[in-house]
Short mmCIF file of C-alpha atoms in Angstrom, two decimals:
data_model
loop_
_atom_site.label_atom_id
_atom_site.label_comp_id
_atom_site.label_asym_id
_atom_site.label_seq_id
_atom_site.Cartn_x
_atom_site.Cartn_y
_atom_site.Cartn_z
CA MET A 1 -80.02 62.91 -51.85
CA LEU A 2 -81.48 60.31 -54.12
CA PRO A 3 -84.76 61.21 -55.80
CA ASP A 4 -87.91 59.28 -54.92
CA ARG A 5 -88.35 56.33 -57.24
CA SER A 6 -91.30 53.99 -57.69
CA PRO A 7 -90.80 50.25 -57.32
CA LEU A 8 -91.22 49.77 -61.05
CA SER A 9 -88.24 51.99 -61.76
CA SER A 10 -85.93 49.32 -60.35
CA LEU A 11 -87.07 46.75 -62.93
CA SER A 12 -84.93 45.88 -65.91
CA PRO A 13 -86.13 46.88 -69.39
CA ARG A 14 -87.01 43.23 -70.08
CA GLN A 15 -89.11 42.99 -66.91
CA ALA A 16 -90.82 46.30 -67.63
CA ALA A 17 -91.82 45.08 -71.11
CA LEU A 18 -93.84 42.18 -69.70
CA PRO A 19 -97.64 42.68 -69.64
CA ALA A 20 -99.10 43.60 -66.29
CA ALA A 21 -100.78 40.72 -64.47
CA THR A 22 -104.45 41.16 -63.80
CA SER A 23 -105.70 40.16 -60.39
CA PRO A 24 -108.30 37.36 -60.36
CA PRO A 25 -111.81 38.07 -59.17
CA SER A 26 -112.25 38.01 -55.45
CA ARG A 27 -112.86 34.58 -53.94
CA PHE A 28 -114.41 35.94 -50.76
CA GLY A 29 -117.93 36.86 -49.72
CA LYS A 30 -119.34 40.02 -48.20
CA SER A 31 -118.76 39.38 -44.50
CA PRO A 32 -116.43 41.64 -42.43
CA ARG A 33 -113.85 38.87 -42.45
CA ALA A 34 -114.14 38.58 -46.21
CA LYS A 35 -113.55 42.34 -46.58
CA ARG A 36 -110.33 42.08 -44.59
CA LEU A 37 -109.17 39.12 -46.66
CA ARG A 38 -110.09 40.95 -49.87
CA GLY A 39 -108.04 43.91 -48.73
CA ILE A 40 -105.02 41.71 -48.17
CA GLU A 41 -105.46 40.03 -51.53
CA ASN A 42 -105.78 43.29 -53.48
CA ALA A 43 -103.17 45.19 -51.51
CA ASN A 44 -100.66 47.28 -53.50
CA PRO A 45 -97.18 46.98 -51.98
CA SER A 46 -96.29 50.49 -53.12
CA GLN A 47 -99.15 51.93 -51.06
CA THR A 48 -99.11 49.73 -47.99
CA THR A 49 -95.39 49.25 -47.39
CA ARG A 50 -92.29 51.38 -47.63
CA HIS A 51 -89.98 50.11 -50.31
CA ALA A 52 -86.35 51.04 -50.50
CA ALA A 53 -84.90 51.62 -53.91
CA GLY A 54 -83.24 48.54 -55.36
CA ALA A 55 -84.75 46.18 -52.78
CA PRO A 56 -86.62 43.09 -53.99
CA LEU A 57 -90.39 43.17 -53.95
CA VAL A 58 -92.02 41.33 -51.03
CA PHE A 59 -95.68 40.35 -51.37
CA PRO A 60 -97.87 38.98 -48.56
CA PRO A 61 -98.25 35.19 -48.47
CA PRO A 62 -101.30 33.76 -50.26
CA VAL A 63 -104.35 33.39 -48.05
CA ARG A 64 -106.30 30.12 -48.15
CA PRO A 65 -109.97 30.89 -48.92
CA TYR A 66 -112.25 30.68 -45.92
CA GLY A 67 -114.07 27.35 -45.65
CA ARG A 68 -111.88 25.52 -48.12
CA THR A 69 -111.14 21.92 -47.05
CA THR A 70 -107.61 20.66 -46.92
CA ARG A 71 -106.37 17.88 -49.11
CA ARG A 72 -106.16 15.52 -46.14
CA ARG A 73 -109.83 15.98 -45.29
CA ARG A 74 -110.83 15.48 -48.90
CA ARG A 75 -108.91 12.20 -48.99
CA LEU A 76 -110.55 10.98 -45.79
CA ARG A 77 -113.93 11.39 -47.41
CA SER A 78 -112.89 9.41 -50.45
CA PRO A 79 -113.05 5.61 -50.76
CA ALA A 80 -109.39 5.80 -51.76
CA SER A 81 -108.53 6.63 -48.16
CA HIS A 82 -109.25 3.00 -47.26
CA ARG A 83 -106.91 1.49 -49.85
CA LEU A 84 -104.55 0.47 -47.03
CA LEU A 85 -107.06 -2.15 -45.86
CA PRO A 86 -106.24 -5.31 -47.87
CA GLY A 87 -108.98 -7.72 -48.78
CA TRP A 88 -111.77 -5.16 -49.12
CA THR A 89 -113.61 -4.98 -52.40
CA LYS A 90 -114.59 -1.72 -54.03
CA ASP A 91 -118.28 -2.29 -53.19
CA GLU A 92 -117.49 -2.92 -49.51
CA ILE A 93 -115.43 0.25 -49.29
CA GLU A 94 -118.09 2.37 -51.00
CA LEU A 95 -120.77 0.93 -48.70
CA GLU A 96 -118.77 1.88 -45.62
CA VAL A 97 -117.89 5.32 -46.92
CA SER A 98 -121.54 6.00 -47.77
CA SER A 99 -122.30 5.84 -44.05
CA TYR A 100 -120.24 9.00 -43.52
CA ARG A 101 -122.36 11.43 -41.55
CA ARG A 102 -121.73 14.88 -40.09
CA ARG A 103 -118.08 15.04 -41.14
CA GLN A 104 -117.16 11.88 -39.24
CA VAL A 105 -115.11 9.29 -41.09
CA THR A 106 -116.33 5.73 -40.50
CA VAL A 107 -113.56 3.18 -40.86
CA PRO A 108 -114.70 -0.31 -41.88
CA VAL A 109 -114.58 -2.87 -39.08
CA ARG A 110 -114.28 -6.46 -40.19
CA PRO A 111 -115.37 -9.30 -37.89
CA CYS A 112 -112.51 -11.07 -36.17
CA ALA A 113 -112.10 -14.83 -36.06
CA MET A 114 -114.44 -16.22 -33.38
CA ASP A 115 -113.12 -19.70 -32.60
CA GLY A 116 -113.55 -21.62 -29.36
CA SER A 117 -110.62 -20.01 -27.55
CA ALA A 118 -111.69 -16.52 -28.60
CA VAL A 119 -115.23 -17.11 -27.33
CA GLU A 120 -113.96 -18.47 -24.02
CA GLU A 121 -111.70 -15.45 -23.57
CA LEU A 122 -114.64 -13.13 -24.28
CA ILE A 123 -116.83 -15.00 -21.78
CA ARG A 124 -114.09 -14.76 -19.15
CA ARG A 125 -113.84 -10.99 -19.64
CA LEU A 126 -117.59 -10.56 -19.41
CA LEU A 127 -117.89 -12.72 -16.29
CA ASP A 128 -115.18 -10.58 -14.70
CA GLY A 129 -117.63 -7.70 -15.10
CA LYS A 130 -119.08 -8.58 -11.71
CA LYS A 131 -116.06 -6.79 -10.25
CA HIS A 132 -117.35 -3.55 -11.79
CA LYS A 133 -121.03 -3.85 -10.88
CA VAL A 134 -120.58 -1.43 -7.97
CA THR A 135 -118.70 1.20 -9.96
CA GLY A 136 -120.80 0.70 -13.08
CA LYS A 137 -117.74 0.46 -15.37
CA LYS A 138 -118.30 -1.03 -18.80
CA VAL A 139 -116.63 -4.24 -19.91
CA LEU A 140 -114.04 -3.57 -22.61
CA LEU A 141 -115.34 -4.96 -25.90
CA THR A 142 -114.28 -4.17 -29.44
CA GLU A 143 -116.70 -3.63 -32.29
CA ALA A 144 -115.01 -6.38 -34.29
CA GLU A 145 -115.66 -8.89 -31.50
CA ILE A 146 -119.32 -7.92 -31.24
CA ARG A 147 -119.80 -8.13 -34.99
CA SER A 148 -118.29 -11.62 -34.94
CA LEU A 149 -120.68 -12.66 -32.17
CA CYS A 150 -123.70 -11.47 -34.14
CA VAL A 151 -122.63 -13.19 -37.36
CA ALA A 152 -121.82 -16.51 -35.67
CA ALA A 153 -124.97 -16.51 -33.50
CA LYS A 154 -127.18 -15.71 -36.49
CA GLU A 155 -125.94 -18.83 -38.30
CA ILE A 156 -126.64 -20.99 -35.25
CA PHE A 157 -130.16 -19.58 -34.79
CA LEU A 158 -131.04 -20.34 -38.40
CA SER A 159 -129.63 -23.86 -38.12
CA GLN A 160 -132.05 -24.68 -35.28
CA PRO A 161 -135.86 -24.88 -35.55
CA ASN A 162 -138.18 -22.00 -34.76
CA LEU A 163 -139.93 -24.22 -32.19
CA LEU A 164 -137.19 -25.70 -30.04
CA GLU A 165 -137.68 -29.19 -28.57
CA LEU A 166 -135.77 -29.35 -25.28
CA GLU A 167 -135.34 -31.75 -22.38
CA ALA A 168 -135.26 -31.27 -18.63
CA PRO A 169 -133.44 -30.39 -16.45
CA ILE A 170 -133.18 -26.82 -17.69
CA ASN A 171 -133.26 -23.39 -16.04
CA VAL A 172 -135.89 -21.06 -17.54
CA CYS A 173 -135.23 -17.33 -17.14
CA GLY A 174 -137.36 -14.32 -18.00
CA ASP A 175 -136.68 -10.69 -18.89
CA ILE A 176 -133.17 -9.30 -18.30
CA HIS A 177 -133.54 -5.82 -19.86
CA GLY A 178 -129.90 -4.80 -19.77
CA GLN A 179 -129.42 -5.58 -16.06
CA PHE A 180 -126.02 -7.18 -16.49
CA SER A 181 -125.41 -7.57 -12.76
CA ASP A 182 -128.71 -9.49 -12.43
CA LEU A 183 -127.65 -11.80 -15.25
CA LEU A 184 -124.38 -12.56 -13.47
CA ARG A 185 -126.35 -13.21 -10.29
CA LEU A 186 -128.56 -15.67 -12.18
CA PHE A 187 -125.52 -17.63 -13.27
CA GLU A 188 -124.20 -17.65 -9.71
CA TYR A 189 -127.54 -19.04 -8.53
CA GLY A 190 -128.13 -21.62 -11.27
CA GLY A 191 -124.56 -22.51 -12.27
CA LEU A 192 -122.53 -21.79 -15.38
CA PRO A 193 -122.97 -23.59 -18.70
CA PRO A 194 -122.44 -26.34 -19.66
CA ALA A 195 -122.91 -27.69 -16.13
CA ALA A 196 -126.41 -26.17 -16.23
CA ASN A 197 -128.74 -25.85 -19.20
CA TYR A 198 -130.55 -22.56 -19.81
CA LEU A 199 -133.54 -21.25 -21.72
CA PHE A 200 -134.06 -17.47 -21.81
CA LEU A 201 -137.47 -16.14 -22.82
CA GLY A 202 -136.43 -12.85 -24.43
CA ASP A 203 -136.19 -9.13 -23.65
CA TYR A 204 -132.44 -8.97 -23.20
CA VAL A 205 -131.97 -5.30 -24.10
CA ASP A 206 -133.47 -1.85 -23.36
CA ARG A 207 -134.11 -0.01 -20.08
CA GLY A 208 -130.94 -1.21 -18.34
CA LYS A 209 -127.55 0.49 -18.61
CA GLN A 210 -125.57 -2.51 -19.91
CA SER A 211 -127.62 -4.02 -22.70
CA ILE A 212 -124.52 -4.59 -24.83
CA GLU A 213 -122.72 -6.62 -22.16
CA THR A 214 -125.92 -8.57 -21.48
CA ILE A 215 -126.64 -9.61 -25.04
CA CYS A 216 -122.95 -10.26 -25.80
CA LEU A 217 -122.58 -12.69 -22.90
CA LEU A 218 -125.76 -14.51 -23.93
CA LEU A 219 -124.65 -14.74 -27.57
CA ALA A 220 -121.18 -15.91 -26.53
CA TYR A 221 -122.66 -18.73 -24.44
CA LYS A 222 -124.95 -19.66 -27.32
CA ILE A 223 -121.98 -19.91 -29.68
CA ARG A 224 -119.86 -21.87 -27.19
CA TYR A 225 -122.61 -24.28 -26.08
CA PRO A 226 -125.26 -24.32 -28.84
CA ASP A 227 -126.95 -27.50 -27.52
CA ASN A 228 -127.06 -26.44 -23.85
CA PHE A 229 -127.93 -22.75 -24.06
CA PHE A 230 -131.05 -21.41 -25.78
CA LEU A 231 -132.44 -17.94 -26.45
CA LEU A 232 -136.00 -17.07 -27.48
CA ARG A 233 -137.14 -13.80 -28.97
CA GLY A 234 -138.92 -11.16 -26.91
CA ASN A 235 -140.89 -8.14 -28.03
CA HIS A 236 -137.85 -5.91 -27.34
CA GLU A 237 -135.76 -7.88 -29.83
CA CYS A 238 -137.38 -5.74 -32.50
CA ALA A 239 -135.97 -2.63 -34.18
CA SER A 240 -139.10 -0.53 -33.75
CA ILE A 241 -139.09 -1.15 -29.97
CA ASN A 242 -135.41 -1.03 -28.97
CA ARG A 243 -135.01 2.01 -31.21
CA ILE A 244 -137.05 3.87 -28.57
CA TYR A 245 -136.32 2.20 -25.22
CA GLY A 246 -132.55 2.62 -25.00
CA PHE A 247 -130.65 -0.06 -26.93
CA TYR A 248 -130.25 2.06 -30.05
CA ASP A 249 -128.91 4.98 -28.03
CA GLU A 250 -126.45 2.74 -26.19
CA CYS A 251 -125.10 1.27 -29.43
CA LYS A 252 -124.81 4.70 -31.02
CA ARG A 253 -123.10 6.22 -27.98
CA ARG A 254 -120.60 3.42 -27.39
CA PHE A 255 -120.02 2.11 -30.91
CA SER A 256 -122.06 2.95 -34.01
CA VAL A 257 -125.50 2.73 -35.59
CA ARG A 258 -124.13 0.05 -37.93
CA LEU A 259 -123.65 -2.22 -34.93
CA TRP A 260 -127.28 -1.71 -33.87
CA LYS A 261 -128.38 -2.73 -37.36
CA LEU A 262 -126.26 -5.86 -37.11
CA PHE A 263 -127.91 -6.73 -33.80
CA THR A 264 -131.28 -6.22 -35.49
CA ASP A 265 -130.35 -8.72 -38.22
CA CYS A 266 -129.37 -11.20 -35.51
CA PHE A 267 -132.60 -10.67 -33.53
CA ASN A 268 -134.66 -11.33 -36.66
CA CYS A 269 -133.31 -14.91 -36.65
CA LEU A 270 -134.14 -15.82 -33.04
CA PRO A 271 -136.56 -18.72 -32.42
CA VAL A 272 -139.86 -17.74 -30.81
CA ALA A 273 -141.00 -20.77 -28.77
CA ALA A 274 -139.83 -23.98 -27.12
CA VAL A 275 -141.38 -27.20 -25.82
CA ILE A 276 -139.77 -28.93 -22.82
CA ASP A 277 -140.32 -32.71 -22.60
CA ASP A 278 -143.41 -32.34 -24.82
CA LYS A 279 -145.30 -30.96 -21.81
CA ILE A 280 -144.29 -27.32 -21.19
CA LEU A 281 -144.73 -24.67 -23.88
CA CYS A 282 -142.45 -21.65 -23.44
CA MET A 283 -142.64 -18.30 -25.20
CA HIS A 284 -142.19 -14.65 -24.32
CA GLY A 285 -145.77 -13.41 -24.62
CA GLY A 286 -148.63 -15.88 -24.81
CA LEU A 287 -151.29 -17.58 -26.89
CA SER A 288 -152.78 -16.42 -30.17
CA PRO A 289 -156.14 -16.93 -31.88
CA ASP A 290 -154.12 -18.08 -34.91
CA LEU A 291 -152.25 -20.78 -32.96
CA ASP A 292 -154.41 -23.74 -33.91
CA SER A 293 -151.38 -26.03 -34.26
CA LEU A 294 -147.77 -25.99 -33.06
CA ASN A 295 -146.75 -26.51 -36.67
CA ARG A 296 -147.82 -22.92 -37.31
CA ILE A 297 -144.84 -21.84 -35.20
CA ARG A 298 -142.49 -24.10 -37.13
CA GLU A 299 -143.70 -22.60 -40.40
CA ILE A 300 -142.69 -19.02 -39.53
CA GLN A 301 -139.90 -18.07 -41.91
CA ARG A 302 -136.76 -16.37 -40.64
CA PRO A 303 -135.22 -13.81 -40.72
CA VAL A 304 -138.40 -11.86 -40.04
CA ASP A 305 -139.33 -8.57 -38.42
CA VAL A 306 -142.15 -8.51 -35.87
CA PRO A 307 -145.42 -7.50 -37.59
CA ASP A 308 -148.14 -5.37 -36.03
CA GLN A 309 -150.55 -8.30 -35.81
CA GLY A 310 -150.74 -12.02 -36.41
CA LEU A 311 -149.25 -15.14 -34.87
CA LEU A 312 -145.69 -13.89 -34.37
CA CYS A 313 -146.92 -10.64 -32.85
CA ASP A 314 -149.18 -12.50 -30.39
CA LEU A 315 -146.45 -14.94 -29.32
CA LEU A 316 -144.36 -11.94 -28.23
CA TRP A 317 -147.06 -9.52 -26.99
CA SER A 318 -150.22 -11.23 -25.66
CA ASP A 319 -151.03 -11.41 -21.92
CA PRO A 320 -153.20 -13.65 -19.72
CA ASP A 321 -156.16 -12.11 -17.91
CA ARG A 322 -157.47 -13.90 -14.81
CA ASP A 323 -160.54 -11.69 -14.56
CA SER A 324 -162.02 -12.39 -17.99
CA SER A 325 -162.64 -15.23 -20.37
CA GLY A 326 -162.01 -15.61 -24.07
CA TRP A 327 -160.03 -13.10 -26.09
CA GLY A 328 -159.97 -9.45 -25.10
CA ASP A 329 -158.33 -6.13 -25.96
CA ASN A 330 -154.84 -5.67 -24.58
CA ASP A 331 -154.08 -2.48 -22.64
CA ARG A 332 -150.71 -2.36 -24.38
CA GLY A 333 -152.48 -1.48 -27.61
CA VAL A 334 -150.97 -4.54 -29.30
CA SER A 335 -152.24 -8.14 -29.58
CA PHE A 336 -154.84 -9.67 -27.20
CA THR A 337 -155.49 -10.92 -23.70
CA PHE A 338 -156.64 -14.50 -23.12
CA GLY A 339 -158.62 -15.99 -20.26
CA ALA A 340 -158.21 -19.21 -18.29
CA ASP A 341 -160.74 -20.95 -20.52
CA LYS A 342 -158.54 -20.42 -23.57
CA VAL A 343 -155.54 -21.78 -21.68
CA THR A 344 -157.38 -24.93 -20.64
CA GLU A 345 -158.72 -25.44 -24.15
CA PHE A 346 -155.26 -25.07 -25.69
CA LEU A 347 -153.53 -27.40 -23.21
CA ASN A 348 -156.12 -30.13 -23.60
CA LYS A 349 -155.98 -29.91 -27.38
CA HIS A 350 -152.19 -30.23 -27.59
CA ASP A 351 -151.67 -32.55 -24.58
CA LEU A 352 -149.58 -30.02 -22.64
CA ASP A 353 -149.29 -29.42 -18.90
CA LEU A 354 -147.93 -25.87 -18.55
CA ILE A 355 -147.40 -22.60 -20.35
CA CYS A 356 -144.26 -20.79 -19.21
CA ARG A 357 -143.96 -17.15 -20.25
CA ALA A 358 -142.31 -13.83 -19.33
CA HIS A 359 -143.27 -10.32 -20.49
CA GLN A 360 -144.73 -9.17 -17.14
CA ALA A 361 -143.16 -8.31 -13.79
CA SER A 362 -143.82 -10.67 -10.90
CA ASN A 363 -143.98 -10.10 -7.17
CA SER A 364 -141.25 -12.65 -6.47
CA LEU A 365 -137.77 -12.69 -7.91
CA PHE A 366 -138.19 -15.50 -10.39
CA PHE A 367 -141.68 -16.98 -10.65
CA LEU A 368 -145.31 -16.12 -10.05
CA GLN A 369 -148.17 -18.62 -10.30
CA ILE A 370 -150.90 -16.82 -12.22
CA SER A 371 -153.25 -19.77 -12.55
CA ALA A 372 -153.10 -23.53 -12.23
CA THR A 373 -151.68 -23.88 -15.71
CA ILE A 374 -149.75 -20.67 -16.46
CA LEU A 375 -146.33 -19.87 -15.06
CA SER A 376 -144.83 -16.43 -15.63
CA SER A 377 -141.13 -15.89 -15.05
CA ILE A 378 -139.10 -12.73 -14.89
CA SER A 379 -135.50 -12.35 -13.86
CA SER A 380 -134.81 -8.65 -13.32
#
């Protein structure tokens, strides 16, 4: 019978002369799992396994420390992970990577080419959305297409005046608020551009379930027919408002927060008022104590966010009050109310016949006559 021999006795004299390797300090914490991992790391093969004489030593495989990220994940968090995207500068890549949040990798999305055929194809897809209005299915849109719409529409808005000068005949429509099916019904009733001209008075997003489809179809028509289709700004085309009332959440859920910010940049360039045939003044809200001349509207610089007070705020927020005269406090907590006397005074001063506005729900589907000289419109 062979005598018991330790594993070291099978080593050659040269191997035995080598200095003993010291184990590195433990890389684990103090949790129960860490204790088990530490035991595996510091295990002595001569004590934990039976070793036959002359057999090679077999050590347990190295254990990856708990919580250590793999090389692939580290590369995804690095700007170098986007080097396969040609045409991107280092600053663009770093800007996109800086938006990394909660271990989610954000891949840069560049706007696609938005020529006439591409816009028409997008409009066709959106108009086909009426087939899904019963099931509530969303229209398939890519983030690149939406980004292209925002960029192209922003340039058109800035190329046109802040106070639009339009001619009849034209269809004037009020609040849509994400009701995409109602928008499609409006086009069925009034006709499709360019056969029919349109002026929308704002509030395209929030509250409804399909704000993205709604604003995308409106922007697409604006790009395709810039001289037949016009969009004014409403109080919900403001980051501080649509951040709360649903549009931000829809963009974040379906695409990204970056897309919501791009919409915000586009909204900041929208015109705020229009005059039809030099006789009808259109805006989303109403009159302002600071509106002593229509040139004051033309002088508003864009892009601009909606302030808490002042002319731009009043044009988007003020309301008429049939039961009072002069200027009064608004129950909304923003801007003013104005009486019939202020309307008559303003119309006589500027040689106008009507004020057409939105911002409030009406009893009928499209229009409600508030007074002899104010017409409020709402579409949804």
